[in-house]
Amino acid sequence: MAKKNKTTDNLAPESDDHVENVMDESGIEDLAGEEKAILEDDPAEDNAEEKIHNLEEALLRSRAELDNALKRSVADIEKAHKYGVERLLNELLPVVDNLEHALKNFSEESSAEDKEGVELTLKSFESALDKFGIRPIYPINEQFDPVKHEAVMTSQDPEKENNEIENIFQRGWELHERVVRPARVSVIKN
Amino acid sequence: MSKIIGIDLGTTNSCLAVVEGQQPKVIENAEGGRTTPSVIGYADDNEVLVGAPARRQSITNPEKTLYAIKRLIGRRFEDDVVKKDMDMVPYKIIKADNGDAWVQVDDKKLAPPQISAEILKKLKKTAEEYLGHEVTEAVITVPAYFNDSQRQATKDAGKIAGLEVKRIINEPTAAALAYGLDKHTGDSVVAVYDLGGGTFDISIIEISEVDGEHQFEVLATNGDTFLGGEDFDEINRLLC
């Protein structure tokens, strides 16, 4: 027993010593670490913090980017719906133009019914376009506006004011508020 | 983080794109056009018209409708190109105090970068409306034959428009990049031609691979600064 105790005793102080030693050592290390930290920031810790900061920023940025991309795609789809008929419209406008030409160029022998037929065709065509938000630009007695009108010539008329539209050669068309084709006009320039 | 926009500031038309998901995307302007005419009109009420509206009123306001300003940018008044241009355009080209070619509108003397800046401002606005945030940085392309003064003047135009020009890229190099020629391995020599609205250029480019990176070198470039699609339109009009 004694031997055993001794052994235990022997062991105990030894182990205690060891523990103390370790603790002391680590204590010194800790102190040294703290002192170091006070004197100069631990570069590893600093790097980690910077990394976190950078990552957080990158996350925020990519979130904002995603948000913007979503908004853009919604707007793009809306636009595609709204202006999707534009290409078709560009192909159809010459048909409307031709109907208009036909109306202006009926010979004297043509019957009133013939003319009326074309007139009604043009009208039904226009009302069909109207259902899709397609409206003509016919700026009679208006001031020239380059957003909606294209000046193809200028003319003089002292009785009229500058920038007044004198004549319309070709109607313009707008799809919703976007000008698909400007009205081709002559403008007074005295 | 705001995006950097890419601008092709052309003689006749200009175009704007951003990279979205690694793909370049051309942005439509407010009028729905993928290109914007490089035309600026100074209306009587001091309103500045840019793009299609400016072009539509040009015939009513020829002395104050400026186009093809790219032919003047960064050039001396004595330059042959400027002399040739003077006979062709209805607006007034003048000699600035420093010897550069400027434009006079009414009693205002305008430097070409100031005028080009109006186009860049419009493109900047288009980009901002599309992206939903302010845009302050851009990359602008210029012809390979542009000298330092022309490149600097293009940069100045960006600055006036509120854009920091991160880089000036040669147009044929940008075309080669867009065409994916940088994806090819090894060295190659390609010809890039650019038939624009007002100019026609051809460049021979050498693409060399150095440590996996592609380097572009314009070996030779030439063209006609007074020939473009608009001239074909004009011929068609005359023939009709």
Coordinates of C-alpha atoms in Angstrom, one line a residue:
Chain A
M1 CA 0.0 0.0 0.0
A2 CA 2.7 2.3 1.1
K3 CA 4.6 1.5 -1.9
K4 CA 1.5 2.0 -3.9
N5 CA 0.8 5.3 -2.1
K6 CA 4.2 6.4 -2.6
T7 CA 3.9 5.6 -6.1
T8 CA 0.7 7.4 -6.3
D9 CA 2.2 10.3 -4.3
N10 CA 5.1 10.2 -6.4
L11 CA 3.0 10.2 -9.4
A12 CA 0.7 12.8 -8.2
P13 CA 3.2 15.6 -7.5
E14 CA 4.9 14.6 -10.7
S15 CA 1.8 14.9 -12.7
D16 CA 0.7 18.0 -10.8
D17 CA 4.1 19.5 -11.5
H18 CA 3.7 18.5 -15.1
V19 CA 0.3 20.0 -15.2
E20 CA 1.5 23.1 -13.5
N21 CA 4.4 23.3 -15.8
V22 CA 2.2 23.0 -18.8
M23 CA -0.2 25.6 -17.4
D24 CA 2.7 27.9 -16.6
E25 CA 4.1 27.4 -20.0
S26 CA 0.8 28.0 -21.7
G27 CA 0.2 30.9 -19.4
I28 CA 3.4 32.4 -20.5
E29 CA 2.5 31.7 -24.0
D30 CA -1.0 33.2 -23.6
L31 CA 0.5 36.3 -22.0
A32 CA 3.0 36.6 -24.7
G33 CA 0.2 36.2 -27.3
E34 CA -1.9 38.9 -25.6
E35 CA 1.0 41.1 -25.4
K36 CA 1.8 40.5 -29.0
A37 CA -1.8 41.2 -29.9
I38 CA -1.7 44.4 -28.0
L39 CA 1.5 45.5 -29.6
E40 CA 0.7 44.4 -33.1
D41 CA -2.4 42.6 -34.5
D42 CA -2.0 39.0 -35.1
P43 CA -1.6 38.8 -38.9
A44 CA -3.5 35.5 -39.2
E45 CA -6.5 36.8 -37.3
D46 CA -6.3 40.0 -39.4
N47 CA -6.3 38.1 -42.6
A48 CA -9.3 36.1 -41.5
E49 CA -11.2 39.2 -40.6
E50 CA -10.4 40.8 -43.9
K51 CA -11.4 37.6 -45.6
I52 CA -14.8 37.6 -43.8
H53 CA -15.3 41.2 -44.7
N54 CA -14.4 40.6 -48.3
L55 CA -16.7 37.6 -48.5
E56 CA -19.5 39.5 -46.9
E57 CA -19.1 42.2 -49.4
A58 CA -18.9 39.8 -52.3
L59 CA -22.1 38.1 -51.0
L60 CA -23.9 41.4 -50.8
R61 CA -22.7 42.4 -54.2
S62 CA -23.7 39.2 -55.8
R63 CA -27.1 39.4 -54.1
A64 CA -27.6 42.9 -55.4
E65 CA -26.5 41.8 -58.8
L66 CA -28.9 38.9 -58.7
D67 CA -31.7 41.2 -57.6
N68 CA -30.9 43.6 -60.5
A69 CA -30.7 40.7 -63.0
L70 CA -34.1 39.5 -61.8
K71 CA -35.6 43.0 -62.2
R72 CA -34.0 43.3 -65.6
S73 CA -35.3 40.0 -66.8
V74 CA -38.8 41.0 -65.6
A75 CA -38.5 44.3 -67.5
D76 CA -37.1 42.5 -70.5
I77 CA -40.0 40.1 -70.6
E78 CA -42.5 43.0 -70.2
K79 CA -40.8 44.8 -73.1
A80 CA -40.7 41.7 -75.2
H81 CA -44.5 41.4 -74.8
K82 CA -45.1 45.1 -75.3
Y83 CA -43.0 45.5 -78.3
G84 CA -42.9 42.0 -79.6
V85 CA -45.2 42.8 -82.6
E86 CA -42.7 45.5 -83.8
R87 CA -41.1 43.2 -86.3
L88 CA -44.4 42.0 -87.7
L89 CA -45.6 45.6 -87.7
N90 CA -42.6 46.7 -89.8
E91 CA -43.7 44.1 -92.4
L92 CA -47.3 45.1 -92.3
L93 CA -46.9 48.9 -92.6
P94 CA -46.1 48.8 -96.3
V95 CA -49.4 46.9 -96.8
V96 CA -51.2 49.8 -95.0
D97 CA -49.2 52.3 -97.2
N98 CA -50.3 50.4 -100.3
L99 CA -53.9 50.5 -99.4
E100 CA -53.6 54.3 -98.8
H101 CA -51.9 54.7 -102.2
A102 CA -54.6 52.6 -103.8
L103 CA -57.3 54.9 -102.3
K104 CA -55.5 58.0 -103.7
N105 CA -55.0 56.5 -107.2
F106 CA -58.4 55.2 -108.2
S107 CA -59.1 55.9 -111.8
E108 CA -62.2 57.7 -112.8
E109 CA -63.8 54.6 -114.2
S110 CA -63.6 52.8 -110.8
S111 CA -66.9 52.4 -109.1
A112 CA -67.8 53.9 -105.8
E113 CA -68.1 50.4 -104.4
D114 CA -64.5 49.6 -105.4
K115 CA -63.3 52.6 -103.5
E116 CA -65.5 51.9 -100.5
G117 CA -64.2 48.3 -100.4
V118 CA -60.6 49.5 -100.1
E119 CA -61.6 52.1 -97.6
L120 CA -63.3 49.6 -95.4
T121 CA -60.3 47.2 -95.7
L122 CA -58.0 50.0 -94.6
K123 CA -60.3 50.9 -91.7
S124 CA -60.5 47.3 -90.5
F125 CA -56.8 47.0 -90.8
E126 CA -56.3 50.1 -88.7
S127 CA -58.7 49.0 -86.0
A128 CA -57.0 45.6 -85.8
L129 CA -53.6 47.5 -85.3
D130 CA -55.2 49.7 -82.7
K131 CA -56.1 46.7 -80.6
F132 CA -52.4 46.1 -80.2
G133 CA -51.6 49.6 -79.2
I134 CA -50.5 50.6 -82.7
R135 CA -51.6 54.1 -83.6
P136 CA -50.9 56.4 -86.6
I137 CA -49.0 59.6 -86.3
Y138 CA -50.7 62.2 -88.5
P139 CA -49.4 65.6 -87.4
I140 CA -51.6 67.9 -89.4
N141 CA -51.4 71.5 -88.2
E142 CA -48.9 70.6 -85.6
Q143 CA -45.4 71.9 -84.8
F144 CA -42.5 69.7 -86.0
D145 CA -41.3 67.3 -83.3
P146 CA -38.2 65.3 -84.3
V147 CA -39.1 62.6 -81.8
K148 CA -42.2 61.7 -83.8
H149 CA -41.6 63.3 -87.2
E150 CA -38.9 63.2 -89.8
A151 CA -38.3 66.2 -91.9
V152 CA -37.7 65.1 -95.5
M153 CA -37.8 68.7 -96.9
T154 CA -38.3 72.3 -95.9
S155 CA -40.5 74.8 -97.6
Q156 CA -41.2 78.5 -97.4
D157 CA -44.5 80.1 -96.7
P158 CA -44.5 83.6 -95.1
E159 CA -48.0 83.1 -93.9
K160 CA -46.9 80.2 -91.8
E161 CA -44.7 80.0 -88.8
N162 CA -41.3 78.4 -88.7
N163 CA -41.2 74.7 -87.7
E164 CA -44.9 74.3 -88.6
I165 CA -45.6 71.1 -90.6
E166 CA -46.7 72.0 -94.1
N167 CA -47.3 68.6 -95.6
I168 CA -47.4 65.0 -94.6
F169 CA -45.9 62.6 -97.1
Q170 CA -46.3 59.4 -95.1
R171 CA -48.0 58.8 -91.8
G172 CA -45.9 57.6 -88.9
W173 CA -46.8 54.8 -86.5
E174 CA -46.2 54.3 -82.8
L175 CA -46.4 51.2 -80.8
H176 CA -47.5 52.1 -77.3
E177 CA -45.3 55.2 -76.8
R178 CA -42.4 54.0 -79.0
V179 CA -42.1 55.5 -82.5
V180 CA -41.8 52.6 -84.9
R181 CA -41.8 54.9 -87.9
P182 CA -41.7 58.6 -87.8
A183 CA -44.2 60.6 -89.9
R184 CA -42.4 61.9 -93.0
V185 CA -43.2 65.6 -93.3
S186 CA -42.1 68.9 -94.9
V187 CA -41.4 71.7 -92.5
I188 CA -41.8 75.4 -92.8
K189 CA -38.4 77.2 -92.8
N190 CA -38.7 80.9 -93.7
Chain B
M1 CA -20.4 47.2 -57.7
S2 CA -21.2 49.2 -60.8
K3 CA -20.6 47.6 -64.2
I4 CA -18.2 48.8 -66.8
I5 CA -20.0 49.5 -70.1
G6 CA -18.5 48.9 -73.5
I7 CA -19.1 51.6 -76.2
D8 CA -18.5 51.5 -79.9
L9 CA -18.3 55.2 -80.6
G10 CA -18.8 55.2 -84.4
T11 CA -18.6 57.8 -87.1
T12 CA -22.3 57.2 -88.0
N13 CA -23.8 55.1 -85.3
S14 CA -22.8 54.2 -81.8
C15 CA -23.5 51.1 -79.8
L16 CA -23.6 50.1 -76.1
A17 CA -23.1 46.8 -74.5
V18 CA -22.6 45.3 -71.0
V19 CA -21.3 41.8 -70.1
E20 CA -24.1 39.8 -68.5
G21 CA -23.2 36.3 -67.3
Q22 CA -20.0 36.4 -69.3
Q23 CA -21.8 37.3 -72.5
P24 CA -21.9 40.7 -74.1
K25 CA -25.4 42.1 -74.5
V26 CA -26.3 45.1 -76.6
I27 CA -28.6 47.4 -74.8
E28 CA -31.5 49.1 -76.7
N29 CA -31.9 52.8 -76.3
A30 CA -35.1 54.5 -75.2
E31 CA -36.4 54.5 -78.8
G32 CA -35.8 50.8 -79.1
G33 CA -32.8 51.0 -81.3
R34 CA -29.7 48.8 -80.8
T35 CA -27.6 51.5 -82.3
T36 CA -27.8 55.2 -81.8
P37 CA -27.0 57.6 -84.6
S38 CA -23.9 59.6 -83.8
V39 CA -25.8 62.9 -84.5
I40 CA -26.2 65.9 -82.2
G41 CA -28.6 68.7 -83.0
Y42 CA -28.7 72.0 -81.2
A43 CA -32.2 73.2 -81.4
D44 CA -33.2 76.9 -81.3
D45 CA -34.4 76.6 -77.7
N46 CA -31.0 75.4 -76.7
E47 CA -32.2 71.9 -76.4
V48 CA -29.6 69.3 -77.3
L49 CA -31.0 66.5 -79.4
V50 CA -29.1 63.2 -79.6
G51 CA -29.5 60.2 -81.9
A52 CA -32.5 59.5 -84.1
P53 CA -34.4 62.8 -83.2
A54 CA -31.3 64.8 -84.1
R55 CA -31.0 63.1 -87.4
R56 CA -34.7 63.6 -88.2
Q57 CA -34.5 67.3 -87.9
S58 CA -31.1 67.7 -89.6
I59 CA -32.6 69.0 -92.9
T60 CA -34.4 71.8 -91.0
N61 CA -31.3 72.7 -89.0
P62 CA -28.2 71.7 -91.1
E63 CA -25.7 74.2 -89.6
K64 CA -26.5 73.1 -86.1
T65 CA -26.8 69.4 -86.7
L66 CA -23.4 67.8 -86.1
Y67 CA -22.5 64.4 -87.4
A68 CA -19.3 62.4 -88.2
I69 CA -17.5 64.3 -85.5
K70 CA -15.2 61.2 -85.2
R71 CA -13.5 62.4 -88.3
L72 CA -12.5 65.6 -86.5
I73 CA -11.7 64.3 -83.0
G74 CA -8.1 64.8 -82.0
R75 CA -7.1 66.2 -85.4
R76 CA -5.4 69.5 -86.3
F77 CA -7.3 72.0 -88.4
E78 CA -4.6 71.7 -91.1
D79 CA -5.1 67.9 -91.3
D80 CA -6.1 66.8 -94.8
V81 CA -9.1 64.8 -93.5
V82 CA -10.4 67.9 -91.8
K83 CA -10.0 69.9 -95.1
K84 CA -11.9 67.3 -97.0
D85 CA -14.6 67.1 -94.4
M86 CA -15.0 70.9 -94.5
D87 CA -16.2 70.7 -98.1
M88 CA -18.7 68.0 -97.2
V89 CA -20.5 69.0 -94.0
P90 CA -22.9 71.9 -93.6
Y91 CA -21.7 72.8 -90.2
K92 CA -18.8 75.2 -89.6
I93 CA -15.4 73.7 -88.8
I94 CA -13.0 76.3 -87.3
K95 CA -9.5 76.5 -86.1
A96 CA -9.2 76.5 -82.3
D97 CA -6.6 78.6 -80.5
N98 CA -4.4 75.5 -80.0
G99 CA -4.6 74.6 -83.7
D100 CA -7.2 71.8 -83.3
A101 CA -10.2 71.4 -85.5
W102 CA -13.3 72.6 -83.6
V103 CA -16.9 73.3 -84.6
Q104 CA -18.8 76.5 -84.3
V105 CA -22.5 76.5 -83.6
D106 CA -24.0 80.0 -83.5
D107 CA -21.4 81.8 -81.4
K108 CA -20.3 78.8 -79.4
K109 CA -17.0 77.1 -80.2
L110 CA -17.2 73.4 -79.5
A111 CA -14.3 71.0 -79.2
P112 CA -15.0 67.6 -80.8
P113 CA -14.7 65.7 -77.4
Q114 CA -17.4 68.0 -76.1
I115 CA -19.7 67.1 -78.9
S116 CA -19.0 63.4 -78.8
A117 CA -19.6 63.5 -75.0
E118 CA -23.3 64.2 -75.8
I119 CA -23.6 60.8 -77.4
L120 CA -21.7 59.2 -74.6
K121 CA -24.0 60.9 -72.1
K122 CA -27.0 59.4 -73.9
L123 CA -25.5 55.9 -73.9
K124 CA -24.5 56.3 -70.2
K125 CA -28.1 57.2 -69.4
T126 CA -29.4 54.2 -71.4
A127 CA -27.1 51.9 -69.6
E128 CA -28.1 53.3 -66.2
E129 CA -31.8 52.9 -67.0
Y130 CA -31.2 49.3 -68.0
L131 CA -28.8 48.4 -65.2
G132 CA -30.7 50.3 -62.4
H133 CA -27.5 51.9 -61.0
E134 CA -25.1 54.6 -61.8
V135 CA -22.5 53.9 -64.4
T136 CA -19.1 55.6 -64.1
E137 CA -16.7 53.5 -66.0
A138 CA -16.4 52.5 -69.7
V139 CA -14.3 50.9 -72.3
I140 CA -14.4 52.6 -75.7
T141 CA -13.2 51.3 -79.0
V142 CA -11.3 53.4 -81.6
P143 CA -10.0 52.7 -85.0
A144 CA -6.6 51.0 -85.0
Y145 CA -5.2 54.0 -87.0
F146 CA -6.1 56.5 -84.3
N147 CA -3.0 58.3 -82.9
D148 CA -2.3 59.3 -79.4
S149 CA -4.0 62.6 -79.7
Q150 CA -7.2 61.0 -81.2
R151 CA -7.2 58.4 -78.4
Q152 CA -6.7 61.1 -75.7
A153 CA -9.5 63.2 -77.2
T154 CA -11.8 60.1 -77.1
K155 CA -10.9 59.6 -73.4
D156 CA -11.6 63.3 -72.8
A157 CA -15.1 62.9 -74.4
G158 CA -15.7 60.1 -71.8
K159 CA -14.5 62.3 -69.0
I160 CA -16.8 65.1 -70.0
A161 CA -19.7 62.6 -70.1
G162 CA -18.9 61.5 -66.6
L163 CA -17.2 58.2 -67.6
E164 CA -13.8 57.1 -66.6
V165 CA -12.4 55.4 -69.6
K166 CA -10.7 52.3 -68.2
R167 CA -9.4 51.3 -71.6
I168 CA -9.3 52.3 -75.2
I169 CA -9.5 49.2 -77.4
N170 CA -8.7 49.0 -81.1
E171 CA -11.9 48.2 -83.0
P172 CA -10.5 45.3 -85.0
T173 CA -9.1 43.8 -81.7
A174 CA -12.6 44.1 -80.1
A175 CA -14.1 42.4 -83.2
A176 CA -11.6 39.6 -83.0
L177 CA -12.4 39.1 -79.3
A178 CA -16.1 39.1 -79.9
Y179 CA -15.6 36.6 -82.6
G180 CA -13.9 34.3 -80.2
L181 CA -10.6 34.4 -81.9
D182 CA -8.9 34.5 -78.6
K183 CA -10.3 31.0 -77.9
H184 CA -8.1 29.5 -80.6
T185 CA -4.8 28.0 -79.5
G186 CA -1.6 28.9 -81.0
D187 CA -0.7 31.9 -83.1
S188 CA -2.7 33.2 -86.0
V189 CA -3.0 36.1 -88.3
V190 CA -6.4 37.3 -89.3
A191 CA -8.0 40.1 -91.4
V192 CA -10.8 42.1 -89.8
Y193 CA -12.8 44.3 -92.0
D194 CA -15.3 46.8 -90.7
L195 CA -17.8 48.2 -93.1
G196 CA -19.5 50.9 -91.0
G197 CA -22.0 53.6 -91.8
G198 CA -19.4 56.2 -92.7
T199 CA -16.0 54.4 -92.9
F200 CA -14.5 51.2 -94.2
D201 CA -11.5 49.8 -92.5
I202 CA -9.4 46.7 -92.8
S203 CA -6.8 45.5 -90.4
I204 CA -4.4 42.6 -90.2
I205 CA -4.1 41.3 -86.7
E206 CA -1.6 38.9 -85.2
I207 CA -2.9 36.9 -82.3
S208 CA -0.2 35.3 -80.4
E209 CA -0.4 33.0 -77.4
V210 CA 2.1 33.8 -74.6
D211 CA 1.8 31.7 -71.5
G212 CA -1.8 30.9 -72.2
E213 CA -2.7 34.6 -72.6
H214 CA -3.6 36.1 -76.0
Q215 CA -1.9 39.1 -77.3
F216 CA -3.2 41.1 -80.1
E217 CA -1.1 43.2 -82.4
V218 CA -2.4 45.2 -85.3
L219 CA 0.2 44.6 -88.0
A220 CA -1.3 46.9 -90.6
T221 CA -4.5 48.9 -91.0
N222 CA -5.9 51.0 -93.7
G223 CA -9.3 52.0 -95.2
D224 CA -11.4 54.8 -96.5
T225 CA -12.7 57.2 -93.9
F226 CA -15.2 58.6 -96.4
L227 CA -16.8 55.4 -97.6
G228 CA -19.6 53.6 -95.7
G229 CA -23.1 52.2 -95.8
E230 CA -24.6 55.6 -95.9
D231 CA -22.9 56.2 -99.3
F232 CA -24.6 53.1 -100.6
D233 CA -27.9 54.5 -99.3
E234 CA -27.2 57.7 -101.1
I235 CA -26.5 55.9 -104.4
N236 CA -29.7 53.9 -104.0
R237 CA -31.6 57.1 -103.5
L238 CA -30.1 58.7 -106.6
L239 CA -30.9 55.6 -108.6
C240 CA -34.5 55.4 -107.5

